[in-house]
Each structure stands twice: as structure tokens, then as C-alpha cells.
Coordinates of C-alpha atoms in Angstrom, one line a residue:
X203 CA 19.2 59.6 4.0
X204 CA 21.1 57.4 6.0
X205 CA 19.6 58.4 9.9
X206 CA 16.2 58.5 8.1
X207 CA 16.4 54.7 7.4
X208 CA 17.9 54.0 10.5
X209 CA 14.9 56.3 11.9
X210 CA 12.3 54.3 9.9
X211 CA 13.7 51.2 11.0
X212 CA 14.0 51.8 14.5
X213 CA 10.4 53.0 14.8
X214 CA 9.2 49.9 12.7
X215 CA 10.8 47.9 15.8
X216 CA 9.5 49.6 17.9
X217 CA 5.6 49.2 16.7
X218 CA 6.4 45.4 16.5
X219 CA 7.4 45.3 20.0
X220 CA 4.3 47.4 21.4
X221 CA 2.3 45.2 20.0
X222 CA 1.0 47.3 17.4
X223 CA -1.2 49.0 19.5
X224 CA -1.5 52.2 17.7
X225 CA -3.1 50.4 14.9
X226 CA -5.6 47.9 16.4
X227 CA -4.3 44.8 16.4
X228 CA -2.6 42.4 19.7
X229 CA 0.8 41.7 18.7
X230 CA 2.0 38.6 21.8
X231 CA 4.4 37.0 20.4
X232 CA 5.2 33.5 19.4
X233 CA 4.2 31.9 23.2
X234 CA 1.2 30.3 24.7
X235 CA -0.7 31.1 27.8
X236 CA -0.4 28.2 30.5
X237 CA -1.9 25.2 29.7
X238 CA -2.8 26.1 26.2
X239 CA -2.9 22.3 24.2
X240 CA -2.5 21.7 20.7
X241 CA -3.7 18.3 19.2
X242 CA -2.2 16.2 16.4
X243 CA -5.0 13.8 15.4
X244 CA -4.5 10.6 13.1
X245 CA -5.8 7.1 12.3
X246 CA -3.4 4.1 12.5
X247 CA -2.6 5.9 15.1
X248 CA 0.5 2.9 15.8
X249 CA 2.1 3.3 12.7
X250 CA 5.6 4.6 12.4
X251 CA 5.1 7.7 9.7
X252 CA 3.5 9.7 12.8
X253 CA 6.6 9.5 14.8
X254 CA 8.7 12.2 13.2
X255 CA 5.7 14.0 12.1
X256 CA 4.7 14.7 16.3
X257 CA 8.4 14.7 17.2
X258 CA 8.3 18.1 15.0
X259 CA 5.0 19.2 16.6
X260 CA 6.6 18.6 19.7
X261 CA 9.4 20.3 19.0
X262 CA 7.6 23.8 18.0
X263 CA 5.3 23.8 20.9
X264 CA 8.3 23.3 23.0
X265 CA 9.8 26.8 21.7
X266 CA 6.5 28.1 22.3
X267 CA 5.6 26.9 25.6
X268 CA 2.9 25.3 24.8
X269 CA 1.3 21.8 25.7
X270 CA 0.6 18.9 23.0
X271 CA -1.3 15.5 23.3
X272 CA -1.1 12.9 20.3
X273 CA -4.2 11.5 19.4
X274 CA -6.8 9.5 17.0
X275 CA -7.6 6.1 16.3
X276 CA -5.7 2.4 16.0
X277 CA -8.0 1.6 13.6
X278 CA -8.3 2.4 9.7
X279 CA -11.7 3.3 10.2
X280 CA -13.6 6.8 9.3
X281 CA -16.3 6.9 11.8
X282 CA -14.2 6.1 14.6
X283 CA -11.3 8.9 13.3
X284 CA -13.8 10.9 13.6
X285 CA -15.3 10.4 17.0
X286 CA -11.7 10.5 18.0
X287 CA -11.8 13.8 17.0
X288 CA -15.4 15.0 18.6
X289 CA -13.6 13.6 22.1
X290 CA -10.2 16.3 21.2
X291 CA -13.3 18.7 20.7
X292 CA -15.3 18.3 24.2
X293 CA -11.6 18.8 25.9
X294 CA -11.0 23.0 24.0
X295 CA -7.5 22.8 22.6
X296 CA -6.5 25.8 20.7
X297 CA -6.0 23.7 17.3
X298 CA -6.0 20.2 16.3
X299 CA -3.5 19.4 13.7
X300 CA -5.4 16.6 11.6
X301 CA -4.5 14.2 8.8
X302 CA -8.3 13.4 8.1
X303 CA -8.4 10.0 6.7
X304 CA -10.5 10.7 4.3
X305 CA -11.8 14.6 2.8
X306 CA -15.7 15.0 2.6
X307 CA -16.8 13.5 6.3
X308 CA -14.6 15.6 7.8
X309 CA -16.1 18.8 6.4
X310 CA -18.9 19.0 8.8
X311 CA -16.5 18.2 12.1
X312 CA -13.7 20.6 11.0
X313 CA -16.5 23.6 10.2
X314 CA -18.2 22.6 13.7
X315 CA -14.7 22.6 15.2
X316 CA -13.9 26.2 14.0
X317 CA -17.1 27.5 14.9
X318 CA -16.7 26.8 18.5
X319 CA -13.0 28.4 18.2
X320 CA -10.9 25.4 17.4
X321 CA -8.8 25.9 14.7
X322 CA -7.9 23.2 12.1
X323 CA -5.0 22.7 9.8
X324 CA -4.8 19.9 8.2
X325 CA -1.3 17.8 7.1
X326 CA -0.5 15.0 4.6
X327 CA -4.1 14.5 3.6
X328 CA -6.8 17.3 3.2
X329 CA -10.4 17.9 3.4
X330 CA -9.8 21.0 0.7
X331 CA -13.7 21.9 1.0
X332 CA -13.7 22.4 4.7
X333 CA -12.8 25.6 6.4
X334 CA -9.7 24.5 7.8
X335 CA -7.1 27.5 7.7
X336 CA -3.1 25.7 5.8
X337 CA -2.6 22.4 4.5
X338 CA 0.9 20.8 4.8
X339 CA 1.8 18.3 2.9
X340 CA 4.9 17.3 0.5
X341 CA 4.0 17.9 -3.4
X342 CA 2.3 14.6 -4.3
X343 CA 2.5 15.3 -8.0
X344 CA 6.2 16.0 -7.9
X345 CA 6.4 12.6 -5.9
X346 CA 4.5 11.3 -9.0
X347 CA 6.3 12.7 -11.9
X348 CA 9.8 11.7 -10.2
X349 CA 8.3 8.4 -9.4
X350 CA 7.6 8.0 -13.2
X351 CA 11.2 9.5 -14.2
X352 CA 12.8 7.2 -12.2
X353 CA 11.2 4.0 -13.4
X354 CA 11.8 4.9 -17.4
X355 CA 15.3 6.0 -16.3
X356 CA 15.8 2.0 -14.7
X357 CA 13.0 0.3 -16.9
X358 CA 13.2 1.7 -20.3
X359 CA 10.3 3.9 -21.8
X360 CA 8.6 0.8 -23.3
X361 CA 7.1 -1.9 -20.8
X362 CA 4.5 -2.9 -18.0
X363 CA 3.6 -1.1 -14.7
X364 CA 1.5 -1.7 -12.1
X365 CA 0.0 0.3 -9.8
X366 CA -1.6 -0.2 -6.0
X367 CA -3.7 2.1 -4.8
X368 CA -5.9 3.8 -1.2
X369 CA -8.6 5.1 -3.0
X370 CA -10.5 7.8 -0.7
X371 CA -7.6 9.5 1.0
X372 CA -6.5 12.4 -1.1
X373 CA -2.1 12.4 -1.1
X374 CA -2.3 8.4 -1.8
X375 CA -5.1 9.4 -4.5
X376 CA -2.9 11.9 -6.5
X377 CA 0.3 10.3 -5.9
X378 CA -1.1 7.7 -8.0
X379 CA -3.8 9.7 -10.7
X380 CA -0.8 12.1 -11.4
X381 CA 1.3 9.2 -12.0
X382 CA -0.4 7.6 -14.3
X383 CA -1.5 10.4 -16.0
X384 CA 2.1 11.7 -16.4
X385 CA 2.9 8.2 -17.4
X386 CA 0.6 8.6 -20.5
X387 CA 1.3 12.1 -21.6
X388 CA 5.2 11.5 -21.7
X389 CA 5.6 7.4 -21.9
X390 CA 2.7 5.8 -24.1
X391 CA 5.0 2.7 -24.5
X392 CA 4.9 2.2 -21.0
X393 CA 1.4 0.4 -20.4
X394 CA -0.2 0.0 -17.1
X395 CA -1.6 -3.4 -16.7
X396 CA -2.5 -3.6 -13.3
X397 CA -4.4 -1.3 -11.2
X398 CA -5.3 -2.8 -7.7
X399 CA -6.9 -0.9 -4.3
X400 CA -5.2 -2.9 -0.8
X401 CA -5.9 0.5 1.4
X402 CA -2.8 0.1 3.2
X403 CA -3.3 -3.2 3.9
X404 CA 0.1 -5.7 3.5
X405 CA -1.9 -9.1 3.1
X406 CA -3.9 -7.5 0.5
X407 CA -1.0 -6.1 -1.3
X408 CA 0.8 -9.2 -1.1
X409 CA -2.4 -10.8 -2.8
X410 CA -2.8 -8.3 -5.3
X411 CA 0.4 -8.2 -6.1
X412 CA 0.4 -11.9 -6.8
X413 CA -2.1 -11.8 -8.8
X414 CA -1.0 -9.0 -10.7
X415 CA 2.5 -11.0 -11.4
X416 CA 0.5 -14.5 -12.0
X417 CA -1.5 -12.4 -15.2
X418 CA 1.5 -10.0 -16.5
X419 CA 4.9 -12.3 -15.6
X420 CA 6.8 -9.3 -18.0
X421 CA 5.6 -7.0 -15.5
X422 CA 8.6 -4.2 -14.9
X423 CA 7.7 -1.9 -12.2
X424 CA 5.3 -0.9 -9.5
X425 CA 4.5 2.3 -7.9
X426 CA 3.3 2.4 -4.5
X427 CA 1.6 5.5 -2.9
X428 CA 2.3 4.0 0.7
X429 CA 4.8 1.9 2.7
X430 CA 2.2 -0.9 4.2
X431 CA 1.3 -1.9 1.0
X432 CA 5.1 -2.0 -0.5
X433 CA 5.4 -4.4 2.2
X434 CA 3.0 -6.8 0.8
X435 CA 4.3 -6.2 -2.8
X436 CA 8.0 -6.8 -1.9
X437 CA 7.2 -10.2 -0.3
X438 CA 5.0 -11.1 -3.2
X439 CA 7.4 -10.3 -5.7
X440 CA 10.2 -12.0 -4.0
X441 CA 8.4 -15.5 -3.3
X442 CA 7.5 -15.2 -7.2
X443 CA 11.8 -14.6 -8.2
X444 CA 10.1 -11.9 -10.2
X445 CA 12.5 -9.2 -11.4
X446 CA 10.4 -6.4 -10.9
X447 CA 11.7 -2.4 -10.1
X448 CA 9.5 -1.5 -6.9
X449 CA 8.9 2.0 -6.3
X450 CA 6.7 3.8 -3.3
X451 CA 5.9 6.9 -1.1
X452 CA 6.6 6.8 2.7
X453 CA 8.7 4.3 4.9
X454 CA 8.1 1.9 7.7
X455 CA 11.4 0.1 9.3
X456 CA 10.6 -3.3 7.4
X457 CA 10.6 -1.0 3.6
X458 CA 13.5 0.3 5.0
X459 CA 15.4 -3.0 5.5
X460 CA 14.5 -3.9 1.9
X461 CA 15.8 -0.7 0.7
X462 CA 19.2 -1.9 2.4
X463 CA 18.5 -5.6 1.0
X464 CA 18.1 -3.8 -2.3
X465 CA 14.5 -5.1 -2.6
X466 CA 12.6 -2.3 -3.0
X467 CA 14.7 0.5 -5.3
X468 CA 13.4 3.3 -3.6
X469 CA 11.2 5.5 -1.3
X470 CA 10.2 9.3 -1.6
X471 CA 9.4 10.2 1.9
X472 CA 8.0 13.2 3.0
X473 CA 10.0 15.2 5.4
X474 CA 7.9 14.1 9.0
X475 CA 9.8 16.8 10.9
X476 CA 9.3 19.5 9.1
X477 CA 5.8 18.7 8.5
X478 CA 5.0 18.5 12.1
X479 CA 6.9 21.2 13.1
X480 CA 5.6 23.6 9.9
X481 CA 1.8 22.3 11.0
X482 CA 2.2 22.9 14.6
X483 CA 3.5 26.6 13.3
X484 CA 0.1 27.0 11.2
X485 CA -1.9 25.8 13.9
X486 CA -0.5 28.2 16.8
X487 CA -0.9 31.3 13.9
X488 CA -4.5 30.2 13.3
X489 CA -5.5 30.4 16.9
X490 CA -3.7 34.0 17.1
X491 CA -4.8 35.7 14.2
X492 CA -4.9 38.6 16.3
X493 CA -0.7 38.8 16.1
X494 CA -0.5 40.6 12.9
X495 CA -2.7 42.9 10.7
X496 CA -3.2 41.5 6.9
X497 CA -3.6 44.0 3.9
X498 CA -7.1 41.9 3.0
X499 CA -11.1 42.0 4.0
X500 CA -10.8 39.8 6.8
X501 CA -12.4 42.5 9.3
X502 CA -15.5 42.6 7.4
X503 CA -15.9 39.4 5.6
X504 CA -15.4 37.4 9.1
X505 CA -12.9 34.7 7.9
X506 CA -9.9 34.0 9.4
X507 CA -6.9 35.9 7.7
X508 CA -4.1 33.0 8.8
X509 CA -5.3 31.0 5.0
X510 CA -2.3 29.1 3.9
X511 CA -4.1 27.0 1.2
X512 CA -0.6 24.6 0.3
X513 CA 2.7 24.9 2.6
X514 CA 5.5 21.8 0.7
X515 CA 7.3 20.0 3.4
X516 CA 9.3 18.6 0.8
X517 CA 10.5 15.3 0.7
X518 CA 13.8 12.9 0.3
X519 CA 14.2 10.3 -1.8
X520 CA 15.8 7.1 0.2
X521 CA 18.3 4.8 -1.7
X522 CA 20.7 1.9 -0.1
X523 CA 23.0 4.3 0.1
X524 CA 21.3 6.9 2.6
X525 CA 19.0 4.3 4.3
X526 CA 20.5 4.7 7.6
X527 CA 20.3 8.1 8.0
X528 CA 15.9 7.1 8.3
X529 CA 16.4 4.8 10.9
X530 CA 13.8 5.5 12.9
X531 CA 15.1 3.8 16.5
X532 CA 17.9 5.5 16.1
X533 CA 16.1 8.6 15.5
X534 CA 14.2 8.1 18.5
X535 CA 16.8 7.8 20.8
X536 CA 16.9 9.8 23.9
X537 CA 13.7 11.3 22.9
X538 CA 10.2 11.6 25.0
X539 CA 7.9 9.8 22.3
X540 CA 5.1 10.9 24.2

């Protein structure tokens, strides 16, 4: 019985390394032909989150051989995201890795794309009725719910929240729905008495945030479902002497400092690297569907079999005491951030 495992086994190596050829299907390995490019696409395209994210893309298409180019828009603006993303088209990469800034106008663009034999995955935000092959993304309603835990565990179960909020992007959207709704199903004693959009935007926060203190100076907490707007918030809250408990997703280098200042309590950040490096992975397996041979309809139903509708980066929750190891300069030391 023995040999005939070691049999089985050595035969099941041996189809692998053939390729598979005796049952239809192109098995090339994890490498790309010369020249083969893989896009990561964004808006904001200056802000720090990116950096890790395309230091792990980077770092997969380096194993594979294969080229990358960083792209999008400066601007927080849909229509020009998206003609960012019709110029990656016109140039034929394999995949574009994209973090669409917002889900339904990117439908259209990420079918069109996949029809002319770009493939799309999609990371961090998601355009969930497009065709686009995996999503990664850390679990946004697990950010929420420990978000909420944390708060009651500092605050008490009976007091005043607030919330700010980037309505139209879909991780900053349920990273503050879920919230709120976990916030009323567990704590009902906890009431939210501000509820404000800034979309990112650190003068806005630090307006709405002012405001928000001005009406509701018992206010406790805040949950933030980004780092620009904590920004805002923190300064607000600070000019004000207000003792509130703030709370958000994400980090820039100036959240950091105020983590280490113990301004800001705390940040759940999604783990860039391995959301780069996990998307680039999804991409390349996309665009070589042909590697393997799924147990599913794909031959006659024409879809592509690489559908990986939720991968979870993860994420880490940053404290005082573990701020340094997100420094992002020093992170970036030594490396190519091109």
C-alpha cells in the first residue's frame, strides 16, 4: 500500500509538471512572459495608504517576473479615476489591480476592460456588480464590531458617539453602517448624536467635528472610517480641550504621531502588504486561467473560473505601544518606491 501511494504521488507530480497535458489544460507556472505589465490603479493617488499596498504588488510581480506600473488619479474625483483607467486600457496590461473609488461607474469600464482580455480584481473598495474576477479587502464589519467593542470597553455602554463618514465608496460605507448598526443591536444606551459626511477631506472633518462638539459637549467617542478625516477630528477636538475617545480605520504618518501623542486611541489598519501582494496574486491567476482545470461549468458557461468573490487581508490594530513598528519612512527605506 505503501509504493502504491508513493506511485500515486509521484505520477500526480509528474502531471503537474507536464503541464497537464494529457487532460487539456496549459499548466506554465507562476512566471510572466517578457514584458507582461500589471497595473495597480487608484485615486489620491499621493496618499500614503498606497505605499505598502504597491510595495506588495511589487514584491509578487518581482517573484514572477513580471513588470508593474502604479497608476490613477491625484484627484478625489470619479470621472477622472476613471479616465485614468481607460488610458491603463489603450496600453494592454494583463490585469489592473483597482480600488474603484466608487462601485456602480465602474461597472461599465471593468466589463469593457474584461471583454477586451484585461482582467480586473479589485482591492479595498469594490464594484461587487461588475465582472471583476476576487476582491481583497480586510473584513470591514469586523473592523466595525471591534471598533464598537473597543469604545464600550473605554467609554462605558451608556453615552454619546459620533460618527464621520465617505458616503459612496463601499469599505468606508460598511465600516461605518455595520458600526452603527452593531452599536444598536448590542449597546442601545450608547446614542449616536452626530452623523457627518467630510469624504476624506481634513478641513471638513475638522469643521464637522467642531460642530458636532459645539451641539453635544458630553460627546464620548468618534469612529472614523478613514485616516484624512481623523486628522481633522483630532485637531478639532484638541483646540476644543474636549475629552473625547477617537477611533478610525487606516493610518497616515500625522494619525500616527497622535497615536504616539496618545491623541487618537487607536487605528485598525488593514495589512497594505499583504493586500497588494494577495491582489497582485489574483490578478496574475485571472489572466492565466488556463494554469489549472476547475471541477465547475466554466468551459461551457464562458466565465472565467479564477472567481474569488472575498479574499481578508486582515488587519492590525495600532496602539502607542506598537506605533513604530507602522512607520512608514522607515518602512520605505532602501526600497525602489517606484
Amino acid at each position: 500500500m505503501r509504493m502504491m501511494k508513493s506511485a500515486l504521488g509521484a505520477a500526480l507530480l509528474v502531471g503537474v509538471s507536464l503541464g497537464g497535458a494529457g487532460v487539456g489544460y496549459a499548466q506554465a507556472g507562476f512566471q510572466c512572459e517578457p514584458g507582461e505589465t500589471y497595473v495597480m490603479n487608484v485615486m489620491v493617488s499621493a496618499h500614503p495608504y498606497w505605499v505598502p499596498v504597491y510595495q506588495g504588488f511589487k514584491q509578487a510581480a518581482e517573484a514572477m517576473g513580471c513588470e508593474t506600473v502604479f497608476s490613477g488619479t491625484p484627484d478625489y474625483d470619479i470621472a477622472k479615476q476613471i479616465a485614468s483607467f481607460e488610458q491603463d486600457l489603450i496600453k494592454k496590461p494583463a490585469g489592473i489591480l483597482l480600488h474603484p473609488m466608487q462601485a456602480d461607474p465602474f461597472i461599465e469600464p471593468i466589463n469593457r476592460a474584461i471583454e477586451g482580455g484585461v482582467e480586473i480584481v479589485t482591492f479595498a473598495a469594490d464594484s461587487p456588480n461588475s465582472n471583476r474576477t476576487a476582491y481583497v479587502t480586510s473584513d470591514n464589519v469586523a473592523e466595525a464590531k471591534f471598533a464598537a467593542e473597543e469604545i464600550v470597553k473605554q467609554v462605558g455602554d451608556a453615552g454619546q458617539y459620533a460618527v464621520l463618514e465617505n458616503p459612496g465608496q463601499s469599505n468606508h460605507d460598511l465600516r461605518v453602517t455595520a458600526f452603527i448598526s452593531y452599536m444598536e443591536e448590542h449597546y442601545p444606551n450608547m446614542e449616536l448624536v452626530g452623523r457627518q459626511a467630510t469624504n476624506q477631506d481634513s478641513n471638513a472633518a475638522y469643521r464637522a467635528t467642531a460642530s458636532i462638539l459645539q451641539a453635544n459637549p458630553e460627546l464620548d467617542a468618534m469612529w472614523i472610517p478613514e485616516a484624512g478625516s481623523a486628522e481633522g477630528a483630532v485637531a478639532a477636538v484638541l483646540e476644543a480641550k474636549a475629552d473625547v475617545l477617537i477611533m478610525h480605520a487606516d493610518v497616515t504618518p500625522t494619525t500616527l504621531e497622535h497615536i504616539k501623542a496618545g491623541n487618537i486611541h487607536m487605528a485598525l489598519n488593514p495589512n497594505q502588504g499583504i493586500q497588494g501582494f494577495m491582489g497582485f496574486v489574483a490578478t496574475f491567476m485571472a489572466a492565466h486561467s488556463d494554469m489549472f482545470d476547475p471541477f465547475n461549468d466554466y468551459k461551457v458557461s464562458g466565465y472565467n473560473p479564477m472567481q474569488i468573490p472575498f479574499v481578508d487581508n486582515g488587519f492590525a490594530v495600532i496602539t502607542k505601544e506598537n506605533a513604530d513598528s507602522f512607520d512608514l519612512g522607515v518602512y520605505m527605506e532602501g526600497r525602489d518606491p517606484n
